[in-house]
N, CA and C of each residue as an Amber inpcrd file, in Angstrom:
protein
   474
 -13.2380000   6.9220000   8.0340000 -12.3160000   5.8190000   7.8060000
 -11.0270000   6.4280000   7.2650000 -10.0720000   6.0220000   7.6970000
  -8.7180000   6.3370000   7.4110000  -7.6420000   5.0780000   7.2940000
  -6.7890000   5.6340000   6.4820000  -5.4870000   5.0330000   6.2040000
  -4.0130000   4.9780000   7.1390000  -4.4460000   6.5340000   7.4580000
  -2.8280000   6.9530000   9.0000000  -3.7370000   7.2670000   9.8040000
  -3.0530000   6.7910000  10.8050000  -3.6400000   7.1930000  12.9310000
  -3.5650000   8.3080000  13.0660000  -4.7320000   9.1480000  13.3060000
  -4.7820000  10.7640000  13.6120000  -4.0560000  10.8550000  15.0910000
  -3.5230000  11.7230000  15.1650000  -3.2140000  12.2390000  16.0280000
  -3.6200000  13.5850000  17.3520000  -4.7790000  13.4970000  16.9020000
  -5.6790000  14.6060000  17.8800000  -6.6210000  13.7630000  18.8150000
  -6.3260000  13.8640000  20.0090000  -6.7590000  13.5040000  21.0140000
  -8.4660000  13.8910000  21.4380000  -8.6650000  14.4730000  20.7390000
 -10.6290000  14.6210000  20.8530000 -11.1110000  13.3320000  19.9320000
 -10.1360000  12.7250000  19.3340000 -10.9850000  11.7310000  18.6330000
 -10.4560000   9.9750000  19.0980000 -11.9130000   9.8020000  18.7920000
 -11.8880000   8.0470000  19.1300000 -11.3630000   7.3700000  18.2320000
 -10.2780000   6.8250000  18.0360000  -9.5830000   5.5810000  17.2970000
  -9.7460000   4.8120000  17.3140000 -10.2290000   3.8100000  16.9430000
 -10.3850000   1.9710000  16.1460000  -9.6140000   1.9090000  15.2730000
  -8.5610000   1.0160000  15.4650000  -8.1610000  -0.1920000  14.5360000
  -9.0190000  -1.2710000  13.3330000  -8.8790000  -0.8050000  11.9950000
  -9.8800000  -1.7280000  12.0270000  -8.9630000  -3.4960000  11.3570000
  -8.0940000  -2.6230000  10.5160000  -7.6880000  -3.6650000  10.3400000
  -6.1800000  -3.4130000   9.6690000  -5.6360000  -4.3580000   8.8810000
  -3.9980000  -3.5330000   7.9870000  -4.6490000  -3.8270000   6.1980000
  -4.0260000  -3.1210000   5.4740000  -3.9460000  -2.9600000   4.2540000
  -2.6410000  -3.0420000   3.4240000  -2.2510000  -4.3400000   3.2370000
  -0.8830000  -4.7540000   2.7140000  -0.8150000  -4.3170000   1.3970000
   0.9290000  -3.8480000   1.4340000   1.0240000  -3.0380000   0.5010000
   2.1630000  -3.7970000  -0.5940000   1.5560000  -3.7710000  -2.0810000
   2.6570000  -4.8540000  -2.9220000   3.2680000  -4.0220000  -3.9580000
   4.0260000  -4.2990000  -4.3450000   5.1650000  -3.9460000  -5.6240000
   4.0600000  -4.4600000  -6.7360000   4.1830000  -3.4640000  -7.7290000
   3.6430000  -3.6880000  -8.9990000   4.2120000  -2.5350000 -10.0090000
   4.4000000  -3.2560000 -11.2360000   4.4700000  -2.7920000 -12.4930000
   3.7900000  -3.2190000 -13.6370000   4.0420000  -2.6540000 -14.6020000
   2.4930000  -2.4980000 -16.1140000   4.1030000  -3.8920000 -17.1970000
   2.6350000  -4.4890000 -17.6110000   3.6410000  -5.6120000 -18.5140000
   4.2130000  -4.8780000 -19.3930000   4.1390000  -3.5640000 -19.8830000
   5.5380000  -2.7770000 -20.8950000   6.3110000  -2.3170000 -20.2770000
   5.8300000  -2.0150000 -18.9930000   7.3480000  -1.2730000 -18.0770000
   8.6440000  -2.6930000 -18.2500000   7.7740000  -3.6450000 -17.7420000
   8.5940000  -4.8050000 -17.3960000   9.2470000  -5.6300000 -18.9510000
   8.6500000  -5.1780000 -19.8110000   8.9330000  -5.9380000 -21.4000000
  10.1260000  -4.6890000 -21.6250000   9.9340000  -3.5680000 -21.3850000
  11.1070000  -2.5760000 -21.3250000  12.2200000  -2.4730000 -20.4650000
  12.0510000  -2.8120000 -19.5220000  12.8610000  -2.8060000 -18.4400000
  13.3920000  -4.0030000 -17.3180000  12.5540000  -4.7120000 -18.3080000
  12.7960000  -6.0500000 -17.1990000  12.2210000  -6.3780000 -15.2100000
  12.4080000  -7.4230000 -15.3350000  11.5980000  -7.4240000 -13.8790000
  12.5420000  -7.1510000 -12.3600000  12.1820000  -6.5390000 -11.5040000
  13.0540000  -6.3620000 -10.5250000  13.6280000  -7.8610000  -9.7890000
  14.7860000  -7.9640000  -9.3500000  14.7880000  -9.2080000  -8.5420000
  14.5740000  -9.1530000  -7.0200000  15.1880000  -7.8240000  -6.6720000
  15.6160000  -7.5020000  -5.2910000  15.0170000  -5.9820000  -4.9720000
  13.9230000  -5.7120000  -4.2220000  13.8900000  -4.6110000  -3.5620000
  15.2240000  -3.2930000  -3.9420000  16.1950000  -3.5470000  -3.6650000
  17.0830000  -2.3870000  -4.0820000  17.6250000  -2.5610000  -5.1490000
  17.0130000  -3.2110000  -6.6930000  17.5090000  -2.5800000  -7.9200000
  16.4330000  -1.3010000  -7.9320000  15.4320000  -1.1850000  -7.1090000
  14.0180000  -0.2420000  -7.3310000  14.9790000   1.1560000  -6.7650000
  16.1540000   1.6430000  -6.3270000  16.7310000   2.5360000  -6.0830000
  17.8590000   3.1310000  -7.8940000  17.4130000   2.3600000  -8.6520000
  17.6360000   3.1650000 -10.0670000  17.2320000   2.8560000 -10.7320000
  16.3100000   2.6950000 -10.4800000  14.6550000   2.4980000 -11.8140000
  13.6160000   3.5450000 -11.3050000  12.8200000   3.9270000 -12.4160000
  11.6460000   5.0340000 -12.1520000  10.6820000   4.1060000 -11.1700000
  10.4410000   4.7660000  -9.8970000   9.3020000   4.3720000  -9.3230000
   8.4850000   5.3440000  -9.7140000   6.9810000   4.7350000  -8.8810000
   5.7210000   5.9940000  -9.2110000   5.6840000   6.0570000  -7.1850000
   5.9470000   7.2380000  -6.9720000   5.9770000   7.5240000  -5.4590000
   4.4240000   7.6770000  -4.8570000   3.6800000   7.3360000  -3.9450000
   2.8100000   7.9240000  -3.2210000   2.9760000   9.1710000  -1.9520000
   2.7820000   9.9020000  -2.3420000   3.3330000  10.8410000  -0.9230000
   2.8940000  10.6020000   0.3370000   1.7370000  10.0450000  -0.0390000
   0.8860000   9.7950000   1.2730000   1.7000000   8.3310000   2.0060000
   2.3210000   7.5330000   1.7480000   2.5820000   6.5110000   1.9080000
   3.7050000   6.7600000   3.0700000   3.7340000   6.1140000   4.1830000
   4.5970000   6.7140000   5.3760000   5.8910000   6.4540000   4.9020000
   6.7400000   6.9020000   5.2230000   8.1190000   7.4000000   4.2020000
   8.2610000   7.5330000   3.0870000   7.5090000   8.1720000   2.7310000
   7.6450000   8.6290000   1.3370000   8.1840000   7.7210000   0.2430000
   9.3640000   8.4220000  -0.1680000  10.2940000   7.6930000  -1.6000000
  11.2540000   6.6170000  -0.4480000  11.4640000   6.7620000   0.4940000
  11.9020000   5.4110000   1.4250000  11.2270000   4.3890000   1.6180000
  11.1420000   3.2220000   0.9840000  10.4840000   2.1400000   1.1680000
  10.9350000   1.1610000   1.7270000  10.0530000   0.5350000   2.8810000
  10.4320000  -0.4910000   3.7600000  10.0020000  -1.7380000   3.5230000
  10.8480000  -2.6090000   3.0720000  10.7140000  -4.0140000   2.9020000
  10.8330000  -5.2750000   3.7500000  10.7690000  -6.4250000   4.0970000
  10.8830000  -7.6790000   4.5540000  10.9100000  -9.0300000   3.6860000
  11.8920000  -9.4410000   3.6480000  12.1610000 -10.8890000   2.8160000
  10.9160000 -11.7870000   3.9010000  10.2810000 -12.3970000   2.5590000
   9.5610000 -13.3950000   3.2810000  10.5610000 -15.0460000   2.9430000
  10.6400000 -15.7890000   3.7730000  10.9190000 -17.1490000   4.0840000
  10.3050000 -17.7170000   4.5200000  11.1220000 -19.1580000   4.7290000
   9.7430000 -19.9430000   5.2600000   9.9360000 -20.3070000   7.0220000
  11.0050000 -19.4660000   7.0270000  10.9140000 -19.8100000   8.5720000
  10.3280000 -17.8090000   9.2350000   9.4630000 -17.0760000   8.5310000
   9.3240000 -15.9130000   9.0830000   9.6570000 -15.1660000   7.9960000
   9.5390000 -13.4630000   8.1680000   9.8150000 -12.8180000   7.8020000
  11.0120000 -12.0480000   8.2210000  12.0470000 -11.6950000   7.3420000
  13.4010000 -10.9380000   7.5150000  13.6510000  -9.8010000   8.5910000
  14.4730000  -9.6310000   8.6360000  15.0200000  -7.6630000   9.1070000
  14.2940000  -6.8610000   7.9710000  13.5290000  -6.1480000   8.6470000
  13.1200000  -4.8350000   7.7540000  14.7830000  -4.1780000   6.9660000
  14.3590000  -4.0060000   6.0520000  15.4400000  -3.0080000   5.2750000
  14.6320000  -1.7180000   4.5700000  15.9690000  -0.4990000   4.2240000
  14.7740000   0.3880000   3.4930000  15.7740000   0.8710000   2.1980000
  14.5040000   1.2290000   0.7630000  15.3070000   1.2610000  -0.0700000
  14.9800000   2.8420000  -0.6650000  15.8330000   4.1120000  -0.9290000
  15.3780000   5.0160000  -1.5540000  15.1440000   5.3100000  -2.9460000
  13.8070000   5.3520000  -3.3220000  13.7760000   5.4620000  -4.6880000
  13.3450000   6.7140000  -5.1480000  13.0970000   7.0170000  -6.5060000
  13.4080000   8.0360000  -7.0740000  12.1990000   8.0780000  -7.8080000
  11.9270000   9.3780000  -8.3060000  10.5200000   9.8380000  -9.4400000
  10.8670000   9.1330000 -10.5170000   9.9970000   8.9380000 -12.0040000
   9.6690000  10.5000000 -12.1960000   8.2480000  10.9770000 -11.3660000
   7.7470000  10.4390000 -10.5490000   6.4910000  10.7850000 -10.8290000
   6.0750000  10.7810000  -8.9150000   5.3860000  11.6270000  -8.1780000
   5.0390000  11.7740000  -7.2430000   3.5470000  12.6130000  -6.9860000
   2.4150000  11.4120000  -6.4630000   1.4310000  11.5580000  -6.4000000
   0.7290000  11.2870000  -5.4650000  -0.6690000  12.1200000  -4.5760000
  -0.7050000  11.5670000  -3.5440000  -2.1440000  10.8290000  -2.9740000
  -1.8150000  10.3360000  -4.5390000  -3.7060000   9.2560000  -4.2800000
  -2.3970000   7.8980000  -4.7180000  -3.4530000   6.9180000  -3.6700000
  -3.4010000   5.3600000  -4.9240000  -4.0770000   5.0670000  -5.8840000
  -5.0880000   5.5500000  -5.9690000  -5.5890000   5.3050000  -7.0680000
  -5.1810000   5.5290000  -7.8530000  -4.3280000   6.9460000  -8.3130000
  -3.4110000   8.0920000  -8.8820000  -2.2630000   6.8800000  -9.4360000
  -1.5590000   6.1300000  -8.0270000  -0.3570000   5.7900000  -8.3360000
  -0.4600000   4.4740000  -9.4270000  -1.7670000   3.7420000  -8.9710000
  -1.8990000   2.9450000  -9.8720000  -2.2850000   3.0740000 -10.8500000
  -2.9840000   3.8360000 -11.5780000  -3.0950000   4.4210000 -12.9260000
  -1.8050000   4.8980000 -13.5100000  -1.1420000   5.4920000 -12.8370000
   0.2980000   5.6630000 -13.6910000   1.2690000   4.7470000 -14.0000000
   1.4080000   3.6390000 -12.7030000   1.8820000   2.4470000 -12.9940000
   1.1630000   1.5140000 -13.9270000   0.3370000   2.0690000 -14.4740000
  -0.1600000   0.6900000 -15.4820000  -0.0650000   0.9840000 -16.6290000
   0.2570000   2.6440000 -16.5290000   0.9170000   3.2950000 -17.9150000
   2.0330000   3.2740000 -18.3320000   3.1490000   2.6640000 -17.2740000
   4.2190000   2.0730000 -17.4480000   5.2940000   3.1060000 -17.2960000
   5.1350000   4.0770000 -16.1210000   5.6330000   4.8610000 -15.6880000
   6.8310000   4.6700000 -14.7860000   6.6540000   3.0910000 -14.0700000
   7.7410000   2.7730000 -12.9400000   7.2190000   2.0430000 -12.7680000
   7.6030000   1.2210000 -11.3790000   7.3290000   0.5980000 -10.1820000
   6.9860000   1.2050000  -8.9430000   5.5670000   0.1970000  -8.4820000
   5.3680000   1.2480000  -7.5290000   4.7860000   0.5360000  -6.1790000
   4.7930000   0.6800000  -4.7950000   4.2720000   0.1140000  -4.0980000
   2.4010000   0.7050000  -3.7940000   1.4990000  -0.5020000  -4.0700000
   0.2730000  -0.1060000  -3.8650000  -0.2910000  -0.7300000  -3.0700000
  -1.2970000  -0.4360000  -2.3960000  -2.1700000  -1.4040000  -1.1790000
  -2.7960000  -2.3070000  -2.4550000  -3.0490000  -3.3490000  -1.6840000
  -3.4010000  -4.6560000  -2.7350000  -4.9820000  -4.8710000  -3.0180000
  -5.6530000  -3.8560000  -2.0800000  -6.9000000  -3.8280000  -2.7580000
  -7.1490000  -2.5690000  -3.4020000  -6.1170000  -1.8010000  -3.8640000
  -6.5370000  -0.7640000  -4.7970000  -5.9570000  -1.4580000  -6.4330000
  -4.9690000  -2.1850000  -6.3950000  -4.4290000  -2.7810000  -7.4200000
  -4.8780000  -4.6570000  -7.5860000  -5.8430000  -4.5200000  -6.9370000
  -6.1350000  -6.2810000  -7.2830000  -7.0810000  -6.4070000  -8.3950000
  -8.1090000  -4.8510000  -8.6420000  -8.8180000  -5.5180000  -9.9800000
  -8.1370000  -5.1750000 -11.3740000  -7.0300000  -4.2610000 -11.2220000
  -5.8730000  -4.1230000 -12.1560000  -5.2150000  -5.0210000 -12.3010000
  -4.5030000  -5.7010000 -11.6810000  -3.5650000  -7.0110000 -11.9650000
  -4.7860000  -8.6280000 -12.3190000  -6.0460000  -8.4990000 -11.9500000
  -7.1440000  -9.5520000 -12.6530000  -7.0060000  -8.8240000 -14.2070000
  -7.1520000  -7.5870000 -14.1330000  -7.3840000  -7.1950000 -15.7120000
  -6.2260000  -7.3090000 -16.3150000  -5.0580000  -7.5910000 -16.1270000
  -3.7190000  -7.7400000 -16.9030000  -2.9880000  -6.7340000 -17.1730000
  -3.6480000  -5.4000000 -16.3070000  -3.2390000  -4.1130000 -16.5810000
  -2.0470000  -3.8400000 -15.8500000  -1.3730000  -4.5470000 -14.6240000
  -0.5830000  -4.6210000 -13.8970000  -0.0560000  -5.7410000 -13.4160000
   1.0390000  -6.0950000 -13.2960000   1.6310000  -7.2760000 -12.7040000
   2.5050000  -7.2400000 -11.2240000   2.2880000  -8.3510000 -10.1970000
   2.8970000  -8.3920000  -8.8200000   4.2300000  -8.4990000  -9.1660000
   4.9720000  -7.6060000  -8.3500000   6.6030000  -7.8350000  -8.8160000
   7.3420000  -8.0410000  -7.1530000   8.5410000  -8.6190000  -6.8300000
   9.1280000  -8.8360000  -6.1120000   8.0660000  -9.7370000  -4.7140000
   7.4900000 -10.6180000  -5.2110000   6.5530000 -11.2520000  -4.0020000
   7.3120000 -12.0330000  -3.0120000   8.4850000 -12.3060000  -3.4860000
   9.1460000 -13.2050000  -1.8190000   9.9410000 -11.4580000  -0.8120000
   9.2270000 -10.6300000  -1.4600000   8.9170000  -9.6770000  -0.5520000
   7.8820000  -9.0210000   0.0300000   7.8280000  -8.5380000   1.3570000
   6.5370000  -7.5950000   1.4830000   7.0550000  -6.3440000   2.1440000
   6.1010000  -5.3690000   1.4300000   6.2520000  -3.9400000   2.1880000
   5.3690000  -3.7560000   3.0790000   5.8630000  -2.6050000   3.4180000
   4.8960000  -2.2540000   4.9890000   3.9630000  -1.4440000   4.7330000
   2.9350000  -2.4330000   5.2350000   0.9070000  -1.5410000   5.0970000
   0.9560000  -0.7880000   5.5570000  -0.4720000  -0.1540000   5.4650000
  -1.4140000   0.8660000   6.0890000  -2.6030000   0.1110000   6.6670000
  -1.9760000   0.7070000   8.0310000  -3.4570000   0.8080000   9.0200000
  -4.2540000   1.3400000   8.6030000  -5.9710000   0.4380000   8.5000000
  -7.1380000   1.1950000   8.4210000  -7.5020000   1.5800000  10.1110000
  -8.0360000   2.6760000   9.9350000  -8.5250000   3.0470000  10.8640000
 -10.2310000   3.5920000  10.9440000 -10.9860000   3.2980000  11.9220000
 -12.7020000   4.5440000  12.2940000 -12.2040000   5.4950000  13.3610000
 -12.6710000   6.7080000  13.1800000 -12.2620000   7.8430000  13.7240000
 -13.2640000   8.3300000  13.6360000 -13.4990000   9.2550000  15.2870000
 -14.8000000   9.6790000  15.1900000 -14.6960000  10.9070000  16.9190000
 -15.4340000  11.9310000  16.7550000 -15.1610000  12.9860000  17.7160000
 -15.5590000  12.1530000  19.4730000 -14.8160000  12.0600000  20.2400000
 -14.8510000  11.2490000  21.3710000 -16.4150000  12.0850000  22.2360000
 -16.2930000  13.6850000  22.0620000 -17.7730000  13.6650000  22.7120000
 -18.9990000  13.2500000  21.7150000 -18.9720000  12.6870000  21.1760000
 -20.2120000  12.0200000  20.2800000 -20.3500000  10.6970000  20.5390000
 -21.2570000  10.0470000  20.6790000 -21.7230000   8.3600000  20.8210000
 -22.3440000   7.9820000  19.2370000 -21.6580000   7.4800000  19.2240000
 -22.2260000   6.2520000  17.6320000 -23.5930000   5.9410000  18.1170000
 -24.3920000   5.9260000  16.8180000 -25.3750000   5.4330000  16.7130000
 -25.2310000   3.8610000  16.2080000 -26.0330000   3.3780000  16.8040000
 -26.4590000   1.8890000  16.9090000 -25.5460000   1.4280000  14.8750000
 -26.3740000   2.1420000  14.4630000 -26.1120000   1.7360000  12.6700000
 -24.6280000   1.7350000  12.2660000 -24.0780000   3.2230000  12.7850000
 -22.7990000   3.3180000  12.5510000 -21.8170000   2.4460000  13.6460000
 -22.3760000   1.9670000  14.4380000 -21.0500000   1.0700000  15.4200000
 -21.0720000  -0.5320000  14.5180000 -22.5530000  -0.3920000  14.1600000
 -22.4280000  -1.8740000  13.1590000 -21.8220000  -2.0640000  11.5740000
 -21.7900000  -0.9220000  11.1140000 -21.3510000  -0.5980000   9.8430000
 -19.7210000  -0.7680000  10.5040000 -19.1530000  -0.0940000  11.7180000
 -18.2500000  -0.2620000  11.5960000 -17.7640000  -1.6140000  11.8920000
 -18.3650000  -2.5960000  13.0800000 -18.3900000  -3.9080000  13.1500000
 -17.6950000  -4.6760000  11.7620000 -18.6440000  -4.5040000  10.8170000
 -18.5490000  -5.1440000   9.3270000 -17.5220000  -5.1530000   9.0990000
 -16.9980000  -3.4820000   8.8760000 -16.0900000  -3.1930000   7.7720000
 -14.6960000  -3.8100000   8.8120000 -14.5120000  -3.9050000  10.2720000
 -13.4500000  -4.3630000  10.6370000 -13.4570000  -6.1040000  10.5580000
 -14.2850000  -6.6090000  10.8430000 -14.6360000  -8.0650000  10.2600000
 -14.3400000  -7.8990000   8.8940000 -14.9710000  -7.7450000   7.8380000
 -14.1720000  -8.0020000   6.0340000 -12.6840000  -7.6080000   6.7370000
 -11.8710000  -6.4120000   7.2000000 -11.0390000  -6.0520000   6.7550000
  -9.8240000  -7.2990000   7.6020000 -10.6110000  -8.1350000   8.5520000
  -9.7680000  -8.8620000   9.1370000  -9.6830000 -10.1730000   8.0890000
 -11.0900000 -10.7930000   7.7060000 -10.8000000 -11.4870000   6.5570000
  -9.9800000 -11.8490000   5.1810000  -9.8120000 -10.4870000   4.8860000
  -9.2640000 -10.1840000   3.5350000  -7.9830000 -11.1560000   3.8880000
């Protein structure tokens, strides 16, 4: 299971589903620094970067409305801090390190615990594809084509 689309052609790709990705900061970042309004005040405030995250410290946004979602825009932000887990990023953001964009199921039992708060929501950034990947001369076994079944069903639910 993966997050980015491999690119080697011996392997079988499935889609399984997307993994939306939200703005969050720790309630002292924000009692210190106040809350963002707009996607690009986050270009001079400490973010917490993911490296892994497709453009890096360039982050791509969309105004949500109610007639659709906006023109993509992109905003460059800055360290202190560059790491290349989420899990990573959200632990530092709850230490009140920055703002940071996280997939929303690595930061949803953090923001239930009060350890993190959703910031800029009449925006959204751009997910990560989950993906199953698997060597194309090999056939899935019965168990693993259903395990994967599941996990793309939940991941369409969510």
């Amino acid at each position: 299971i993966r997050a980015t689309e491999p690119r080697d052609s011996a392997l079988v790709i499935r889609r399984l589903g997307d993994a939306p990705i939200i703005a969050c900061a720790s309630p002292g970042y924000l009692a210190r620094c106040g809350r963002p309004a707009h996607p690009r005040e986050l270009a001079t405030r400490p973010c917490v970067v993911d490296s892994n995250f497709r453009g890096g410290a360039r982050w791509r946004f969309r105004e949500r409305a109610p007639t659709g979602l906006g023109a993509p825009f992109t905003v460059s932000v800055r360290g202190p801090v560059r790491v290349n887990s989420p899990v990573r990023v959200r632990e530092l953001t709850a230490r009140g390190l920055g703002v940071a964009l996280i997939p929303e199921f690595v930061a949803r039992d953090a923001i239930a615990a009060g350890r993190l708060v959703r910031v800029l929501e009449g925006y959204e950034g751009y997910g990560w594809a989950i993906y199953a990947v698997w060597p194309s001369a090999r056939q899935l076994s019965g168990k693993v084509r259903a395990f994967v079944d599941v996990l793309a069903a939940a991941l369409r639910s969510e």
